[in-house]
Amino acid sequence: MGWWQQLQHFWQRRQHLNRGWRDHRYIALDVETSGLDARRDQVLAIGWIEVTPPVMDFQHGQYFVTQSAPELKQSPVVHGLVRRDFASAEAPEAALRALAEVLEGAVLVCHHVQFDWQFLQRFARQYKVRLRPLAKFDTLTFEARRLRLQQHHIARGSLTLKACRSRFGLPDYQAHHAFSDAIACGELFLAQAYQYAGRTNAPLKELLK
Amino acid sequence: MQPDFSELNRFLLDCPPFDLLSDDKRQWVAAQVKAVYLNEHNVDELFKNYSPALYIVRSGAFDLLAPDGDLIERLESHDLFGFPSLLSGRDVVNKLSVVEDGIVYIISAEVFDHLRQHARPFERYFIHAHEQRLLSRPGQTSPNFAAKKAGAAPAGVEGLGDGASLQRLVGEVVARQAVWLSSTATIQQAAQRMRDEKISSLLVVDDGRLVGILTDRDLRNRVVAQGLDPSLHVNAVMTQAPATIAAKQSLLDALTLMTQHNIHHIPVVDENDQPVGMLTLSDLIRQQKSEPVMLISALNRAKTRDELVHEARQIPEYIHSFAQRVNHAAAVGRLLASLTDTMTRKLIDLYEQNHGVAPAAYVWLAFGSQGREDQTLSSDQDNGLLLANDLNEKQLQWFAGLGEFVCEGLAACGIPKCPGNIMASNPDCRRTRAGWLERFRSWTEAPTPKALMYCQIFFDSRNVRGNKRLYQAYREDVAKLGRSEIFLGNLARLQANVQVPLGLFNRFRGTESGKDSDLIDIKRYGLALINDIVRLYSLHAGLTEPRTLTRLALLSNSQLLSKSDNQALAEAWQFFTQLRLQHQLAVWGTERPKNALDPDQLSTLSRRQLKSAFRIIKDCQQGVSLKFGRIG
């Protein structure tokens, strides 16, 4: 990419970030992995759902099992995945292409986005797919900052997805599965964003600060 | 790969009417759902951008407001809204306001229409919901009730035919054409006709109107035994103005009527009171070889008090299985009332065997739930005696003994004594017609709240045994007194003071104290209130009928009670009766309260219905205080 293109890209992105947060598309996403180390462990499944505030459309949700023979460090029913699911795994490229397409110009939303992003990036590089979200939003960091601003002591376990959701009165979901966790994360994001921005359509960049 | 919608699917399963859809259809719906995070900042856009649609509350709380700002309903998890516009095609006019942020699922009009077309039960649910104020499903049972039924399958299936057959209509059973004569035919002609037709009874009809019946027994007792001339007219010996039953009523009604009047033949009439046939006890027994009839005849066969008590002890267990088989909880109340009637009459017979027949005309009165025929296994005795005038000391003694014997006997049979001592064993409840009227007058003219509360059950009376004319005269006098406007005004105010257990924003409010504070007494705050409201209207109309549903049917042309309120009250009454029966079956044999239940334990559908039922009562209470409360 030449310097001119880079500059153009930079400007465009700046303009996008200045637009109201409600005018953007978000991809709430969760990956399931075989472990915690992105350098060694594998992505087992990816689930996501598109959020166009204030709506989450279940028709625009996707779920891919990406490994057919996983090395599991945890129990075989990790994240609700069972052997049967792995048997129906699809080619990782298909999943990554679909993801790359929806992420184009959208904001990636995860609970602890660093973690998911590390895995995703390595995974995508492996299959030579480029993921280019407009920005990344971390519901966990956002919540930590919110609590700190309210001068709350942040107790252990108070930043799990479940704990964060319950502070917003969101229901407790039984299933733990990349897709339902993605939905859970998307709902939390909407709750956080509306609480932060209120009636105003605040610029996206403020949400990302 | 298809995303996993198990979370949403689980939620929909618990959210009627989506539980009625097939698994495939429900999965399909789940994949079409849109979820909205609704809060005060975007609530105004919901109807603007996403209507018409069906909305389901997943979390949070929202108030549905009428255009004038009046609260229609507080919506919480599992509540549905938006369907009236979907069905009627009219724009949404109501407004929504946020009490607590949350998630609302949107089912688009296309998806909704598809489901309506392809899933009949789903469609019926909404049509019902739209037409009636009380959400209901035909023959609905709550999940815990259904589970119970399934658990008891072998016995239940076997007995199913029996329970169902009592629900059949009289008209279905009376197959043959009515056999009738005019009242000017001779007795001999009648006897010949009965011989030719091989029947044991005849209808006597003049100008298309039923005027009497003639039975084998009449021919024996009134003709042969009296040595009467068989060339006399039938009208000299027939039973005049007999009890009748409508072809549309159930066999259980017929059975009840027969045991009530101790008769074996009932003329059947159509809607226009035209005689269509005769129903006999043998018709009933042919239909129903089983328990209710058997039980009643077992009670009747008892030769001693001990035998009667022994038979009566089987009743709770029997009712328990009967109740799980019949569709209408009201049938159980009626059966219990007719069993109690039978026991009462049998005890009176037994007393007469030992102390000679009654020395004067009298009526054994049933009050309260026995009178209304909505008795339950935990209902207590409410009865009294209406005596002829000018009885001497010895005669009074006889009736005092009767009251004592019957009430003690009923208690031994398992019907608890009345804590308020409204029983024929109490001298205060053995009165002449004038004596009872004086008693009523003191209540109607100078009522204390407590007296008012008590006196209401006296207005729900029935003649269990005794002189019909005496009872009729008494009942008409009582009806006249009941029309006193001051009295009605007092009753109305008393009723309006009882708050239904819906708190602010239509949330349930417990009615009990102490450890039961989450429970709601559905008898006191549900059934009893409906009975009270309906009684008030029927007092005003001068009705002498004690049964709540029949009262409502008789009130259908009332100027005061609108048709829709009438229907809503009947539905709510049936709902409460059903709910109470299910609850009593569930807590049977435990120490748990018989009439109070925890709304959180109910299925979503029952909870919604319970709210609607309470709301109906609340609305009707307001109507009552507007119409009657101002007077006096």
mmCIF file with all atom_site columns, N, CA and C in Angstrom, chain B residues 3-40:
data_model
loop_
_atom_site.group_PDB
_atom_site.id
_atom_site.type_symbol
_atom_site.label_atom_id
_atom_site.label_alt_id
_atom_site.label_comp_id
_atom_site.label_asym_id
_atom_site.label_entity_id
_atom_site.label_seq_id
_atom_site.pdbx_PDB_ins_code
_atom_site.Cartn_x
_atom_site.Cartn_y
_atom_site.Cartn_z
_atom_site.occupancy
_atom_site.B_iso_or_equiv
_atom_site.pdbx_formal_charge
_atom_site.auth_seq_id
_atom_site.auth_comp_id
_atom_site.auth_asym_id
_atom_site.auth_atom_id
_atom_site.pdbx_PDB_model_num
ATOM 1   N N  . PRO B 1 3  ? -26.467 -21.748 13.374 1.00 0.00 ? 3  PRO B N  1
ATOM 2   C CA . PRO B 1 3  ? -26.148 -21.349 14.750 1.00 0.00 ? 3  PRO B CA 1
ATOM 3   C C  . PRO B 1 3  ? -27.062 -22.086 15.725 1.00 0.00 ? 3  PRO B C  1
ATOM 4   N N  . ASP B 1 4  ? -26.628 -22.166 16.944 1.00 0.00 ? 4  ASP B N  1
ATOM 5   C CA . ASP B 1 4  ? -27.389 -22.892 17.943 1.00 0.00 ? 4  ASP B CA 1
ATOM 6   C C  . ASP B 1 4  ? -28.321 -21.930 18.670 1.00 0.00 ? 4  ASP B C  1
ATOM 7   N N  . PHE B 1 5  ? -29.616 -22.183 18.554 1.00 0.00 ? 5  PHE B N  1
ATOM 8   C CA . PHE B 1 5  ? -30.589 -21.274 19.169 1.00 0.00 ? 5  PHE B CA 1
ATOM 9   C C  . PHE B 1 5  ? -31.190 -21.864 20.440 1.00 0.00 ? 5  PHE B C  1
ATOM 10  N N  . SER B 1 6  ? -30.446 -22.765 21.075 1.00 0.00 ? 6  SER B N  1
ATOM 11  C CA . SER B 1 6  ? -31.052 -23.498 22.186 1.00 0.00 ? 6  SER B CA 1
ATOM 12  C C  . SER B 1 6  ? -31.551 -22.572 23.300 1.00 0.00 ? 6  SER B C  1
ATOM 13  N N  . GLU B 1 7  ? -30.798 -21.489 23.529 1.00 0.00 ? 7  GLU B N  1
ATOM 14  C CA . GLU B 1 7  ? -31.210 -20.565 24.583 1.00 0.00 ? 7  GLU B CA 1
ATOM 15  C C  . GLU B 1 7  ? -32.576 -19.952 24.275 1.00 0.00 ? 7  GLU B C  1
ATOM 16  N N  . LEU B 1 8  ? -32.682 -19.459 23.061 1.00 0.00 ? 8  LEU B N  1
ATOM 17  C CA . LEU B 1 8  ? -33.928 -18.827 22.631 1.00 0.00 ? 8  LEU B CA 1
ATOM 18  C C  . LEU B 1 8  ? -35.054 -19.854 22.549 1.00 0.00 ? 8  LEU B C  1
ATOM 19  N N  . ASN B 1 9  ? -34.696 -21.040 22.073 1.00 0.00 ? 9  ASN B N  1
ATOM 20  C CA . ASN B 1 9  ? -35.666 -22.115 21.953 1.00 0.00 ? 9  ASN B CA 1
ATOM 21  C C  . ASN B 1 9  ? -36.243 -22.487 23.314 1.00 0.00 ? 9  ASN B C  1
ATOM 22  N N  . ARG B 1 10 ? -35.380 -22.564 24.284 1.00 0.00 ? 10 ARG B N  1
ATOM 23  C CA . ARG B 1 10 ? -35.810 -22.896 25.646 1.00 0.00 ? 10 ARG B CA 1
ATOM 24  C C  . ARG B 1 10 ? -36.771 -21.827 26.166 1.00 0.00 ? 10 ARG B C  1
ATOM 25  N N  . PHE B 1 11 ? -36.422 -20.602 25.867 1.00 0.00 ? 11 PHE B N  1
ATOM 26  C CA . PHE B 1 11 ? -37.271 -19.492 26.305 1.00 0.00 ? 11 PHE B CA 1
ATOM 27  C C  . PHE B 1 11 ? -38.652 -19.578 25.639 1.00 0.00 ? 11 PHE B C  1
ATOM 28  N N  . LEU B 1 12 ? -38.667 -19.827 24.339 1.00 0.00 ? 12 LEU B N  1
ATOM 29  C CA . LEU B 1 12 ? -39.940 -19.884 23.615 1.00 0.00 ? 12 LEU B CA 1
ATOM 30  C C  . LEU B 1 12 ? -40.817 -21.043 24.102 1.00 0.00 ? 12 LEU B C  1
ATOM 31  N N  . LEU B 1 13 ? -40.162 -22.125 24.501 1.00 0.00 ? 13 LEU B N  1
ATOM 32  C CA . LEU B 1 13 ? -40.920 -23.277 25.009 1.00 0.00 ? 13 LEU B CA 1
ATOM 33  C C  . LEU B 1 13 ? -41.715 -22.911 26.258 1.00 0.00 ? 13 LEU B C  1
ATOM 34  N N  . ASP B 1 14 ? -41.195 -21.958 26.973 1.00 0.00 ? 14 ASP B N  1
ATOM 35  C CA . ASP B 1 14 ? -41.836 -21.546 28.220 1.00 0.00 ? 14 ASP B CA 1
ATOM 36  C C  . ASP B 1 14 ? -42.726 -20.326 27.987 1.00 0.00 ? 14 ASP B C  1
ATOM 37  N N  . CYS B 1 15 ? -42.981 -20.041 26.732 1.00 0.00 ? 15 CYS B N  1
ATOM 38  C CA . CYS B 1 15 ? -43.685 -18.813 26.411 1.00 0.00 ? 15 CYS B CA 1
ATOM 39  C C  . CYS B 1 15 ? -44.882 -19.116 25.503 1.00 0.00 ? 15 CYS B C  1
ATOM 40  N N  . PRO B 1 16 ? -46.034 -19.487 26.074 1.00 0.00 ? 16 PRO B N  1
ATOM 41  C CA . PRO B 1 16 ? -47.189 -19.801 25.244 1.00 0.00 ? 16 PRO B CA 1
ATOM 42  C C  . PRO B 1 16 ? -47.512 -18.652 24.308 1.00 0.00 ? 16 PRO B C  1
ATOM 43  N N  . PRO B 1 17 ? -48.010 -18.864 23.106 1.00 0.00 ? 17 PRO B N  1
ATOM 44  C CA . PRO B 1 17 ? -48.352 -20.152 22.529 1.00 0.00 ? 17 PRO B CA 1
ATOM 45  C C  . PRO B 1 17 ? -47.216 -20.814 21.763 1.00 0.00 ? 17 PRO B C  1
ATOM 46  N N  . PHE B 1 18 ? -45.987 -20.357 21.927 1.00 0.00 ? 18 PHE B N  1
ATOM 47  C CA . PHE B 1 18 ? -44.896 -20.937 21.146 1.00 0.00 ? 18 PHE B CA 1
ATOM 48  C C  . PHE B 1 18 ? -44.619 -22.384 21.554 1.00 0.00 ? 18 PHE B C  1
ATOM 49  N N  . ASP B 1 19 ? -45.084 -22.751 22.746 1.00 0.00 ? 19 ASP B N  1
ATOM 50  C CA . ASP B 1 19 ? -44.918 -24.141 23.159 1.00 0.00 ? 19 ASP B CA 1
ATOM 51  C C  . ASP B 1 19 ? -45.797 -25.076 22.323 1.00 0.00 ? 19 ASP B C  1
ATOM 52  N N  . LEU B 1 20 ? -46.784 -24.485 21.640 1.00 0.00 ? 20 LEU B N  1
ATOM 53  C CA . LEU B 1 20 ? -47.681 -25.319 20.838 1.00 0.00 ? 20 LEU B CA 1
ATOM 54  C C  . LEU B 1 20 ? -47.092 -25.642 19.457 1.00 0.00 ? 20 LEU B C  1
ATOM 55  N N  . LEU B 1 21 ? -46.015 -24.961 19.100 1.00 0.00 ? 21 LEU B N  1
ATOM 56  C CA . LEU B 1 21 ? -45.427 -25.190 17.772 1.00 0.00 ? 21 LEU B CA 1
ATOM 57  C C  . LEU B 1 21 ? -44.608 -26.471 17.770 1.00 0.00 ? 21 LEU B C  1
ATOM 58  N N  . SER B 1 22 ? -44.444 -27.045 16.591 1.00 0.00 ? 22 SER B N  1
ATOM 59  C CA . SER B 1 22 ? -43.562 -28.201 16.480 1.00 0.00 ? 22 SER B CA 1
ATOM 60  C C  . SER B 1 22 ? -42.119 -27.731 16.674 1.00 0.00 ? 22 SER B C  1
ATOM 61  N N  . ASP B 1 23 ? -41.238 -28.668 17.004 1.00 0.00 ? 23 ASP B N  1
ATOM 62  C CA . ASP B 1 23 ? -39.841 -28.298 17.244 1.00 0.00 ? 23 ASP B CA 1
ATOM 63  C C  . ASP B 1 23 ? -39.240 -27.598 16.031 1.00 0.00 ? 23 ASP B C  1
ATOM 64  N N  . ASP B 1 24 ? -39.554 -28.137 14.847 1.00 0.00 ? 24 ASP B N  1
ATOM 65  C CA . ASP B 1 24 ? -39.009 -27.550 13.622 1.00 0.00 ? 24 ASP B CA 1
ATOM 66  C C  . ASP B 1 24 ? -39.457 -26.113 13.450 1.00 0.00 ? 24 ASP B C  1
ATOM 67  N N  . LYS B 1 25 ? -40.758 -25.896 13.660 1.00 0.00 ? 25 LYS B N  1
ATOM 68  C CA . LYS B 1 25 ? -41.301 -24.547 13.485 1.00 0.00 ? 25 LYS B CA 1
ATOM 69  C C  . LYS B 1 25 ? -40.695 -23.578 14.500 1.00 0.00 ? 25 LYS B C  1
ATOM 70  N N  . ARG B 1 26 ? -40.516 -24.075 15.713 1.00 0.00 ? 26 ARG B N  1
ATOM 71  C CA . ARG B 1 26 ? -39.970 -23.195 16.743 1.00 0.00 ? 26 ARG B CA 1
ATOM 72  C C  . ARG B 1 26 ? -38.528 -22.813 16.420 1.00 0.00 ? 26 ARG B C  1
ATOM 73  N N  . GLN B 1 27 ? -37.773 -23.790 15.928 1.00 0.00 ? 27 GLN B N  1
ATOM 74  C CA . GLN B 1 27 ? -36.400 -23.506 15.494 1.00 0.00 ? 27 GLN B CA 1
ATOM 75  C C  . GLN B 1 27 ? -36.415 -22.454 14.387 1.00 0.00 ? 27 GLN B C  1
ATOM 76  N N  . TRP B 1 28 ? -37.353 -22.644 13.505 1.00 0.00 ? 28 TRP B N  1
ATOM 77  C CA . TRP B 1 28 ? -37.454 -21.734 12.364 1.00 0.00 ? 28 TRP B CA 1
ATOM 78  C C  . TRP B 1 28 ? -37.763 -20.314 12.856 1.00 0.00 ? 28 TRP B C  1
ATOM 79  N N  . VAL B 1 29 ? -38.675 -20.199 13.814 1.00 0.00 ? 29 VAL B N  1
ATOM 80  C CA . VAL B 1 29 ? -38.999 -18.889 14.377 1.00 0.00 ? 29 VAL B CA 1
ATOM 81  C C  . VAL B 1 29 ? -37.764 -18.272 15.016 1.00 0.00 ? 29 VAL B C  1
ATOM 82  N N  . ALA B 1 30 ? -37.049 -19.103 15.794 1.00 0.00 ? 30 ALA B N  1
ATOM 83  C CA . ALA B 1 30 ? -35.889 -18.587 16.524 1.00 0.00 ? 30 ALA B CA 1
ATOM 84  C C  . ALA B 1 30 ? -34.911 -17.912 15.566 1.00 0.00 ? 30 ALA B C  1
ATOM 85  N N  . ALA B 1 31 ? -34.744 -18.523 14.381 1.00 0.00 ? 31 ALA B N  1
ATOM 86  C CA . ALA B 1 31 ? -33.779 -17.979 13.437 1.00 0.00 ? 31 ALA B CA 1
ATOM 87  C C  . ALA B 1 31 ? -34.266 -16.678 12.787 1.00 0.00 ? 31 ALA B C  1
ATOM 88  N N  . GLN B 1 32 ? -35.533 -16.325 12.962 1.00 0.00 ? 32 GLN B N  1
ATOM 89  C CA . GLN B 1 32 ? -36.085 -15.112 12.338 1.00 0.00 ? 32 GLN B CA 1
ATOM 90  C C  . GLN B 1 32 ? -36.245 -13.962 13.326 1.00 0.00 ? 32 GLN B C  1
ATOM 91  N N  . VAL B 1 33 ? -35.915 -14.253 14.573 1.00 0.00 ? 33 VAL B N  1
ATOM 92  C CA . VAL B 1 33 ? -36.169 -13.251 15.603 1.00 0.00 ? 33 VAL B CA 1
ATOM 93  C C  . VAL B 1 33 ? -35.206 -12.081 15.478 1.00 0.00 ? 33 VAL B C  1
ATOM 94  N N  . LYS B 1 34 ? -35.721 -10.899 15.806 1.00 0.00 ? 34 LYS B N  1
ATOM 95  C CA . LYS B 1 34 ? -34.836 -9.757  15.998 1.00 0.00 ? 34 LYS B CA 1
ATOM 96  C C  . LYS B 1 34 ? -34.909 -9.406  17.474 1.00 0.00 ? 34 LYS B C  1
ATOM 97  N N  . ALA B 1 35 ? -33.759 -9.127  18.070 1.00 0.00 ? 35 ALA B N  1
ATOM 98  C CA . ALA B 1 35 ? -33.774 -8.720  19.472 1.00 0.00 ? 35 ALA B CA 1
ATOM 99  C C  . ALA B 1 35 ? -33.452 -7.241  19.536 1.00 0.00 ? 35 ALA B C  1
ATOM 100 N N  . VAL B 1 36 ? -34.194 -6.530  20.372 1.00 0.00 ? 36 VAL B N  1
ATOM 101 C CA . VAL B 1 36 ? -33.935 -5.096  20.539 1.00 0.00 ? 36 VAL B CA 1
ATOM 102 C C  . VAL B 1 36 ? -33.599 -4.835  21.986 1.00 0.00 ? 36 VAL B C  1
ATOM 103 N N  . TYR B 1 37 ? -32.555 -4.054  22.194 1.00 0.00 ? 37 TYR B N  1
ATOM 104 C CA . TYR B 1 37 ? -32.282 -3.617  23.552 1.00 0.00 ? 37 TYR B CA 1
ATOM 105 C C  . TYR B 1 37 ? -33.065 -2.326  23.748 1.00 0.00 ? 37 TYR B C  1
ATOM 106 N N  . LEU B 1 38 ? -34.110 -2.409  24.562 1.00 0.00 ? 38 LEU B N  1
ATOM 107 C CA . LEU B 1 38 ? -35.050 -1.299  24.668 1.00 0.00 ? 38 LEU B CA 1
ATOM 108 C C  . LEU B 1 38 ? -34.765 -0.496  25.931 1.00 0.00 ? 38 LEU B C  1
ATOM 109 N N  . ASN B 1 39 ? -34.654 0.802   25.771 1.00 0.00 ? 39 ASN B N  1
ATOM 110 C CA . ASN B 1 39 ? -34.431 1.656   26.938 1.00 0.00 ? 39 ASN B CA 1
ATOM 111 C C  . ASN B 1 39 ? -35.101 2.989   26.667 1.00 0.00 ? 39 ASN B C  1
ATOM 112 N N  . GLU B 1 40 ? -35.065 3.853   27.637 1.00 0.00 ? 40 GLU B N  1
ATOM 113 C CA . GLU B 1 40 ? -35.833 5.098   27.509 1.00 0.00 ? 40 GLU B CA 1
ATOM 114 C C  . GLU B 1 40 ? -35.406 5.919   26.292 1.00 0.00 ? 40 GLU B C  1
#
